[in-house]
Protein backbone atom coordinates (compact mmCIF):
# COMPACT_ATOMS: atom_id res chain seq x y z
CA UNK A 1 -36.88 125.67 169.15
CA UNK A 2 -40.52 124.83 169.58
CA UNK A 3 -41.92 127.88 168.85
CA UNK A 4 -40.21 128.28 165.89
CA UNK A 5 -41.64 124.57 164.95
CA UNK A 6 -45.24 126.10 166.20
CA UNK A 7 -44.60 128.86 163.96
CA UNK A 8 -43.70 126.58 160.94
CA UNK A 9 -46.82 124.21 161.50
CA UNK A 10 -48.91 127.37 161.62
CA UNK A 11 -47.68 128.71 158.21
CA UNK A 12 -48.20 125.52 156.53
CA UNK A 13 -51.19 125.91 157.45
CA UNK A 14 -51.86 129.16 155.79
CA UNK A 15 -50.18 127.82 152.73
CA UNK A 16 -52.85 124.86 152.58
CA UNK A 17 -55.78 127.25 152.66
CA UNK A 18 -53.99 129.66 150.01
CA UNK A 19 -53.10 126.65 147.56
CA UNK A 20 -56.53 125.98 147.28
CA UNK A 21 -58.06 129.90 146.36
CA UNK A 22 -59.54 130.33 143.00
CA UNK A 23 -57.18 133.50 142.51
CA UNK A 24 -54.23 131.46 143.45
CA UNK A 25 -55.04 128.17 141.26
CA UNK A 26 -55.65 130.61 138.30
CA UNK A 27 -52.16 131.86 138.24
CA UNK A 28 -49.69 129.67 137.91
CA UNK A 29 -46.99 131.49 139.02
CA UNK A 30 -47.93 132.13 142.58
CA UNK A 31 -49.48 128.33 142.63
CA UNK A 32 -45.81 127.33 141.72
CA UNK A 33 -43.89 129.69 144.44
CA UNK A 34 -46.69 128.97 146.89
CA UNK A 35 -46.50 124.95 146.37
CA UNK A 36 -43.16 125.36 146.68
CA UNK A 37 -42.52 127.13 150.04
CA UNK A 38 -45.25 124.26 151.31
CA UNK A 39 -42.96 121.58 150.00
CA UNK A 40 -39.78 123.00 151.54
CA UNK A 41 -41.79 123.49 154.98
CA UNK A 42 -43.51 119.36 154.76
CA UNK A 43 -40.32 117.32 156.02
CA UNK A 44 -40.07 119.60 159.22
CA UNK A 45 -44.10 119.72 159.95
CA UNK A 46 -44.47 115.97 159.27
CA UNK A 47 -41.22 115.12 161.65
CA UNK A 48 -42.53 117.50 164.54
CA UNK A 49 -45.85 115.89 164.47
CA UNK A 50 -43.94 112.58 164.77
CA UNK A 51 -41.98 114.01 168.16
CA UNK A 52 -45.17 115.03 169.82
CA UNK A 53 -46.70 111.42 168.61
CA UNK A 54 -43.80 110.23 170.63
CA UNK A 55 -44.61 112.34 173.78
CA UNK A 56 -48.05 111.32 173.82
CA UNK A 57 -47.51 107.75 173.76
CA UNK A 58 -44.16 108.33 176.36
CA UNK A 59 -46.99 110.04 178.57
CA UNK A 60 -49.60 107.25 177.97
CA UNK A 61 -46.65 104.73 178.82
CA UNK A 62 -45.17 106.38 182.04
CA UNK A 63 -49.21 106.47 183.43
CA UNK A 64 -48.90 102.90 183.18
CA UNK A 65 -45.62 102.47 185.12
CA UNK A 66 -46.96 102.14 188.54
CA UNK A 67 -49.53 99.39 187.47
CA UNK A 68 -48.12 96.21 188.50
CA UNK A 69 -49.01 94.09 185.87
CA UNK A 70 -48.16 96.43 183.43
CA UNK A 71 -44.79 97.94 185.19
CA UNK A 72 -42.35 95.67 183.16
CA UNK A 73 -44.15 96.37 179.39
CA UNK A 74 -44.58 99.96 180.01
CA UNK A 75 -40.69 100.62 181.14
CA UNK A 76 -39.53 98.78 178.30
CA UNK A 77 -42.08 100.94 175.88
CA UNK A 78 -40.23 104.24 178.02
CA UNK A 79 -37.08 103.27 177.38
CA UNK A 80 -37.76 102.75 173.74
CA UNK A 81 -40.03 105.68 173.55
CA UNK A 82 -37.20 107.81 175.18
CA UNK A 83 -34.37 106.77 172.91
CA UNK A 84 -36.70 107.46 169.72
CA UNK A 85 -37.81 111.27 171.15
CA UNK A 86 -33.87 112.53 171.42
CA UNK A 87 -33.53 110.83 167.51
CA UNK A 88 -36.42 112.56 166.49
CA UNK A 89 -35.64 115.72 168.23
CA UNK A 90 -31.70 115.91 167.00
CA UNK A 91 -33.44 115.25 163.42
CA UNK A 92 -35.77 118.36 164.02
CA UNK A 93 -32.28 120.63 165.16
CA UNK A 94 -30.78 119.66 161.88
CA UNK A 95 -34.28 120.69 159.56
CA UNK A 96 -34.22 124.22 161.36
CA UNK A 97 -30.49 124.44 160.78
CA UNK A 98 -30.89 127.23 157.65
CA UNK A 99 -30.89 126.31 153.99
CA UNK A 100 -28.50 127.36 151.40
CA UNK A 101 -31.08 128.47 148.84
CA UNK A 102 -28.92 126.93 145.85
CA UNK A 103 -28.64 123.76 147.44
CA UNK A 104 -31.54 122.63 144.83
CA UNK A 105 -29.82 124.08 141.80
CA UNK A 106 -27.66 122.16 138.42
CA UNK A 107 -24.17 123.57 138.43
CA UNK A 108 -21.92 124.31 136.41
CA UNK A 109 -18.15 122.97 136.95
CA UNK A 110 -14.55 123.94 135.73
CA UNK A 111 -11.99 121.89 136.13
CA UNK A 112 -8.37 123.05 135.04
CA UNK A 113 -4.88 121.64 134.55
CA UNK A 114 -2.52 123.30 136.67
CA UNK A 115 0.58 123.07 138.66
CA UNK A 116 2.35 120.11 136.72
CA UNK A 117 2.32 120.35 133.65
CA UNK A 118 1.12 117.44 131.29
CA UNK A 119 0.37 115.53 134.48
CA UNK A 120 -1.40 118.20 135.78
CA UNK A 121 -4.12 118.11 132.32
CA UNK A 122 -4.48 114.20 133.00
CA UNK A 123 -5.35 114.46 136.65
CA UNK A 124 -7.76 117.12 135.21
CA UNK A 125 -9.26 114.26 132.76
CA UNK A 126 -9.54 111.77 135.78
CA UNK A 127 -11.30 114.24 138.52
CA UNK A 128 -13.54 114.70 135.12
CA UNK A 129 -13.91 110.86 134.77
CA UNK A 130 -14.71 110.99 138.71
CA UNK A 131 -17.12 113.02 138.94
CA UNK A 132 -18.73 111.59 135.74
CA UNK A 133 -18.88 108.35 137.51
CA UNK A 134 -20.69 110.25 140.49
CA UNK A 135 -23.36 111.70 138.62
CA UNK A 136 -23.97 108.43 137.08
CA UNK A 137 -24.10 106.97 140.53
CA UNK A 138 -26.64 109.55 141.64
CA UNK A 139 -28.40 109.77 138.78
CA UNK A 140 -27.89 112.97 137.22
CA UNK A 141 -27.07 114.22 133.41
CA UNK A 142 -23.67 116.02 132.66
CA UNK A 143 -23.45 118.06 129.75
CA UNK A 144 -20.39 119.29 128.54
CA UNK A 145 -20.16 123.16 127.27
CA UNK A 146 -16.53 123.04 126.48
CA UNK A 147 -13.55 121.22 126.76
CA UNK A 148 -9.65 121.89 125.78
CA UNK A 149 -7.53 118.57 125.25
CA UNK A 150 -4.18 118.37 126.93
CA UNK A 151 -1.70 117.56 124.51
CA UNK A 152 -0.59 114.07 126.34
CA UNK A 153 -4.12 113.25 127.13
CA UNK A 154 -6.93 114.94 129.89
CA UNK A 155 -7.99 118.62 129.68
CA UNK A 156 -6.06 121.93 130.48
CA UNK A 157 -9.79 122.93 130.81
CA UNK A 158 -13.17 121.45 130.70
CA UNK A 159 -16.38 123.36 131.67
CA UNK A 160 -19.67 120.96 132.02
CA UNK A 161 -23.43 121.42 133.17
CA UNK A 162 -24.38 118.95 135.79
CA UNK A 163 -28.21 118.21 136.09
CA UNK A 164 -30.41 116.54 138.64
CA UNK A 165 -31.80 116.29 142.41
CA UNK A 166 -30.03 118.49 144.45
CA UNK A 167 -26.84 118.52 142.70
CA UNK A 168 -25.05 121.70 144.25
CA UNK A 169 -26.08 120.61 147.83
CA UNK A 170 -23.46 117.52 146.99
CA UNK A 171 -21.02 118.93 145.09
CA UNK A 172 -20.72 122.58 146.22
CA UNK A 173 -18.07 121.27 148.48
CA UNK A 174 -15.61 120.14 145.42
CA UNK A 175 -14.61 123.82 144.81
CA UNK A 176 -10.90 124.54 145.51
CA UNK A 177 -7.17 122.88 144.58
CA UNK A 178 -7.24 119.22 144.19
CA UNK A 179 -3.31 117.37 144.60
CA UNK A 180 -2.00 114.33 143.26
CA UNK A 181 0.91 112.41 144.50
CA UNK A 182 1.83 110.14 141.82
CA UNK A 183 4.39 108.70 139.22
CA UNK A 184 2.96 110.05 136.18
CA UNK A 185 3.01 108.42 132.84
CA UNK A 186 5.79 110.63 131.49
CA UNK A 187 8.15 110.05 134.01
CA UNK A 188 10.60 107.21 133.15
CA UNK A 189 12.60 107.19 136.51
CA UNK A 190 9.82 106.33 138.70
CA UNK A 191 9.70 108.95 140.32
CA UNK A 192 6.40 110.41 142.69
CA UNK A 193 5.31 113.78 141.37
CA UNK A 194 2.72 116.48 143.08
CA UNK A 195 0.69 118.26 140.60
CA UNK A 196 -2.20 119.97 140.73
CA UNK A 197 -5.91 120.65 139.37
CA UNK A 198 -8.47 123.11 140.51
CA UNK A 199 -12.09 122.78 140.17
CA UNK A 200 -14.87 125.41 140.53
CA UNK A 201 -18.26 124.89 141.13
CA UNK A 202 -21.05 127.15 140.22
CA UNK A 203 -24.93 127.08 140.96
CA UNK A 204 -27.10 127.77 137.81
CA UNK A 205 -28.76 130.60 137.82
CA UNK A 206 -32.17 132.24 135.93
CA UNK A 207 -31.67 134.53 133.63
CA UNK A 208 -33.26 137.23 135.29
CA UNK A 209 -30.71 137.47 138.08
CA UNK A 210 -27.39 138.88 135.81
CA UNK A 211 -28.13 140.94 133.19
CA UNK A 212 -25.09 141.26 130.17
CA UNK A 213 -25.63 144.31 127.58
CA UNK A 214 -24.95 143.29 124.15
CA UNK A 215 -22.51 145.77 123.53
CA UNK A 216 -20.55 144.78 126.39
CA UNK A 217 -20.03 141.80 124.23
CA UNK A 218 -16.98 140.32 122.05
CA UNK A 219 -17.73 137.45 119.97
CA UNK A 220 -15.72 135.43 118.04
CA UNK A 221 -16.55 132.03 115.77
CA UNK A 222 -13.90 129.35 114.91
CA UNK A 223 -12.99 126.19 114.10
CA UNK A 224 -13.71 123.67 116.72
CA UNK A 225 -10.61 121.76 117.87
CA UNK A 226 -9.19 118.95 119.67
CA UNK A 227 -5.86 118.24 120.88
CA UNK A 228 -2.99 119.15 118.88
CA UNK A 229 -5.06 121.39 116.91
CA UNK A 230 -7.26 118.80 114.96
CA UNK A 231 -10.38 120.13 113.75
CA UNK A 232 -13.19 118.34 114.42
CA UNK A 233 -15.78 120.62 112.67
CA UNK A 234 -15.71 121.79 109.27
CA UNK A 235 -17.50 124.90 110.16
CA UNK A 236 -17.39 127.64 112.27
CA UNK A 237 -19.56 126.49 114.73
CA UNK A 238 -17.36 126.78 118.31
CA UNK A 239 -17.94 130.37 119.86
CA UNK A 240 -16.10 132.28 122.21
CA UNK A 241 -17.41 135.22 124.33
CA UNK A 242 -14.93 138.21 125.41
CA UNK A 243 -17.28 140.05 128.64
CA UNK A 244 -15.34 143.80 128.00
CA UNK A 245 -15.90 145.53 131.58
CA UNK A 246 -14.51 142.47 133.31
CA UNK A 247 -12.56 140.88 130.88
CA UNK A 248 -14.18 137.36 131.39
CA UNK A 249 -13.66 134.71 128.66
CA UNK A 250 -15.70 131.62 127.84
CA UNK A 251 -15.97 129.63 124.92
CA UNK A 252 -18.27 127.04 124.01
CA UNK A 253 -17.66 123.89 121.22
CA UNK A 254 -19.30 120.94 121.74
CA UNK A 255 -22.60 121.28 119.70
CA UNK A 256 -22.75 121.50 115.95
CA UNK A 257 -24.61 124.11 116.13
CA UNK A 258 -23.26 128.02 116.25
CA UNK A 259 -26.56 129.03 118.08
CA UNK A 260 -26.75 126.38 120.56
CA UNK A 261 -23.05 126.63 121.25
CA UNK A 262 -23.46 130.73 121.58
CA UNK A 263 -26.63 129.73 123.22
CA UNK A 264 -24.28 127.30 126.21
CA UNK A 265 -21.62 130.09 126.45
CA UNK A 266 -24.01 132.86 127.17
CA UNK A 267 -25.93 130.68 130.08
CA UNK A 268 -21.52 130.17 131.02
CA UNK A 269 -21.20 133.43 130.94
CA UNK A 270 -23.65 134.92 133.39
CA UNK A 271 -23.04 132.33 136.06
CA UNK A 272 -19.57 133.27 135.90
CA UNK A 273 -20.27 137.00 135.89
CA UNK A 274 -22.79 135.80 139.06
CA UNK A 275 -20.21 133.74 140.75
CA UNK A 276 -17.85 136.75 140.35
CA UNK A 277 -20.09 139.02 141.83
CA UNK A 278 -21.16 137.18 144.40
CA UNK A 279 -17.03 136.39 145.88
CA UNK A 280 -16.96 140.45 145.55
CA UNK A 281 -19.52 140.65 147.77
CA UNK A 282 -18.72 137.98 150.21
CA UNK A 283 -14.89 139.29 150.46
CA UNK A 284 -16.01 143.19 150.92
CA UNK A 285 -17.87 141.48 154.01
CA UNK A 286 -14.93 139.20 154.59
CA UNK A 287 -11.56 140.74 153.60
CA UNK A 288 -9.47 137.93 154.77
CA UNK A 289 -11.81 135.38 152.61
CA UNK A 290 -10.00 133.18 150.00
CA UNK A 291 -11.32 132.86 146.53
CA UNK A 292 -12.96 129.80 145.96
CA UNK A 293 -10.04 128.03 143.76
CA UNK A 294 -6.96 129.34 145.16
CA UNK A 295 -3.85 129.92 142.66
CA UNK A 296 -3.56 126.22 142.06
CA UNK A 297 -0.22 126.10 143.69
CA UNK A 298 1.15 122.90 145.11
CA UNK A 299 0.91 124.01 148.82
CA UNK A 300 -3.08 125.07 148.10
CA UNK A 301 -4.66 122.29 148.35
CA UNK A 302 -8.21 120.95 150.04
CA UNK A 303 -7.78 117.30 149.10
CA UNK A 304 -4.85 115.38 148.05
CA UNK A 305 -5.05 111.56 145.90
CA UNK A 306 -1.84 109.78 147.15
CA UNK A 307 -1.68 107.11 144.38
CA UNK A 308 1.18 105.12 146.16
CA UNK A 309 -0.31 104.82 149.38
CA UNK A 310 -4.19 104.04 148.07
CA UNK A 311 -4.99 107.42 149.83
CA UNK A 312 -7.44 110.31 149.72
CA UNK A 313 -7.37 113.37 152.54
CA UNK A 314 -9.66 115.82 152.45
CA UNK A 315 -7.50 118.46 154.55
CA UNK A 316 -10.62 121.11 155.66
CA UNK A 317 -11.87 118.37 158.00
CA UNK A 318 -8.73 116.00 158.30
CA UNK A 319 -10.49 113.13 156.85
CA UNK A 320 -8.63 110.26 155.01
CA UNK A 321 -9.88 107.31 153.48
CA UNK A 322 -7.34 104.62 152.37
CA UNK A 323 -9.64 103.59 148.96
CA UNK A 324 -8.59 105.51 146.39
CA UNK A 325 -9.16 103.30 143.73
CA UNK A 326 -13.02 103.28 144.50
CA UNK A 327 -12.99 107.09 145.10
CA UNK A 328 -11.35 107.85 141.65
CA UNK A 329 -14.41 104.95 140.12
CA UNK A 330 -16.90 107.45 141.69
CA UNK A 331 -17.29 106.37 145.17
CA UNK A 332 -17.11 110.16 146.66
CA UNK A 333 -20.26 109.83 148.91
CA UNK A 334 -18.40 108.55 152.03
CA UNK A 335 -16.02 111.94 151.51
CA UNK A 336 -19.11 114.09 150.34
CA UNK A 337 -21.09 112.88 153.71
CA UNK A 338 -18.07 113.81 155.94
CA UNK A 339 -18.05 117.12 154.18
CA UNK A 340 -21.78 117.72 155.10
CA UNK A 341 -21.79 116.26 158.60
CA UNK A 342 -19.18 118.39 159.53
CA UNK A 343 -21.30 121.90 157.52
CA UNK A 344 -24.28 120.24 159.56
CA UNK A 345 -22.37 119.99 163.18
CA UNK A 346 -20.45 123.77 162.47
CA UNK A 347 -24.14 125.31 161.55
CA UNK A 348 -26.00 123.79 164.52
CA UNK A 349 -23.24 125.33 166.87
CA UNK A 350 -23.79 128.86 164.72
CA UNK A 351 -20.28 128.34 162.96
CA UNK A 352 -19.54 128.62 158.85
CA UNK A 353 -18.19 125.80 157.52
CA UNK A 354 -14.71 127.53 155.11
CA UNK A 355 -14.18 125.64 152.43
């Protein structure tokens, strides 16, 4: 472990000499990647020189045990010293654990209606309203891309850009079937219903990565609608893009504009044709891997929102937390910190967390 943190102090190093070249300063992309790989590499040089500030003073403390004036202040300063070097070196285990390089990145999210019917399209609208509530909490910007009304209220499908501080490192954990347990607002015996929603998740991506040929391309302009069918355009503004190879559809309404909304459901487009890729990849190397949001059937589920019983259980980790009611207002940091805890304690022991 310490030679690796030797080896990481040395190449900051490096990196502090290089940022500061004439060639290097005069172009702007290597000052950016450059800065950038010094930034990632700060938090682990800055907390290793704080361990071996710790040794040095344990050291300078343990000299003065056998001093017997001293004897009672410098065992107390050991003890402290002592507690504060296996903090700081657990800390230092975790910052070598390796980085998921999208961990940085916006995302995009899908959320869909799906086993339940009606019920299933409002839960939809409320994981929507959650995680709305979220972003607000942690300060980052959601902008919707697309969105398809139920009929009795939420969305059979809404697709949204979220922006901010490390967004994906939070949220990349929401991907998979979500389950509700309650009596919905259709049902006039009382009865407790399980229905379902699934949400995807999906770094954003530079252009440069994908690469879509035009005439691969079916596009379509209409009418942009709401539920039941009500226009809420008078032009033909919404757009919808048909990829032909794979036979991936997205469709983008929300701006006025036809260019900006063609503009939304092309940058859709290639992070789905990404994300696709990618699971291809992943489950060649894995066969047995399951896609990341499951058929949406009942028994597929990673979390389930027990209404009568105040309940949320995340079921990859067996956590439950009886606060629903906060949870569905945005409070999803207490599940969110279980969920990377656990990644964390998997990793260190050279495990993959499966969500």
């Amino acid at each position: 472990m310490f030679e690796r943190l030797d080896n990481i102090v040395k190449k900051y190093e490096e990196l502090k000499q290089e940022l500061v070249k004439p060639d290097v300063l005069n172009d702007y992309n290597l000052l950016k990647k450059l800065s950038k790989e010094q930034s990632d590499l700060e938090e682990t040089v800055s907390k290793y020189n704080e361990y071996k500030s710790i040794l040095t003073s344990l050291e300078e403390a343990k000299s003065l045990q056998n001093d017997p004036e001293l004897k009672e202040m410098a065992l107390g300063e050991i003890e402290e010293l002592t507690k504060r070097e296996e903090n700081v070196k657990k800390e230092l285990e975790i910052l070598l654990v390796p980085k998921d390089e999208n961990d940085g990145k916006n995302v995009i999210m899908e959320i869909r209606g799906a086993a339940g019917g009606d019920e299933a399209n409002i839960f939809a609208g409320d994981l929507f309203r959650m995680y709305s509530y979220y972003a607000e909490e942690q300060g980052w910007k959601i902008e919707v891309l697309n969105a398809i009304e139920g009929t009795s209220g939420g969305y059979s499908q809404i697709e949204y850009m979220v922006k901010g501080n490390n967004v994906y490192s939070k949220l990349k954990y929401e991907s998979g079937s979500h389950r509700v347990q309650r009596v919905p607002v259709t049902e006039t015996q009382g009865r407790v219903h399980t229905s379902t929603a699934t949400v995807l998740v999906m770094p954003e991506i530079e252009d440069a990565q994908i690469e879509v040929k035009e005439s691969d391309l079916k596009i379509d302009v209409f009418h942009s609608s709401g539920a039941g069918g009500q226009s809420v355009n008078t032009s033909n503004s919404a757009v919808r893009i048909t990829h032909i190879p794979t036979g991936v559809v997205v469709a983008c309404q929300t701006e006025r504009s036809q260019l900006k909304n063609k503009e939304n459901a092309m940058k859709l487009l290639k992070i789905k044709l990404h994300d696709a890729m990618k699971q291809k990849q992943e489950s060649e190397v894995d066969a047995e891997r399951k896609s990341k949001i499951g058929t949406g059937d009942r028994s597929e589920k990673i979390r389930t929102y027990n209404y009568p019983q105040n309940r949320v259980t995340d079921h990859r980790i067996n956590f439950s937390i009886m606060e629903l009611d906060r949870v569905m207002d945005g409070n999803l940091s207490p599940i969110i910190e279980a969920l990377i805890t656990e990644d964390m304690r998997l990793k260190l022991a050279g495990e993959e967390f499966k969500a």
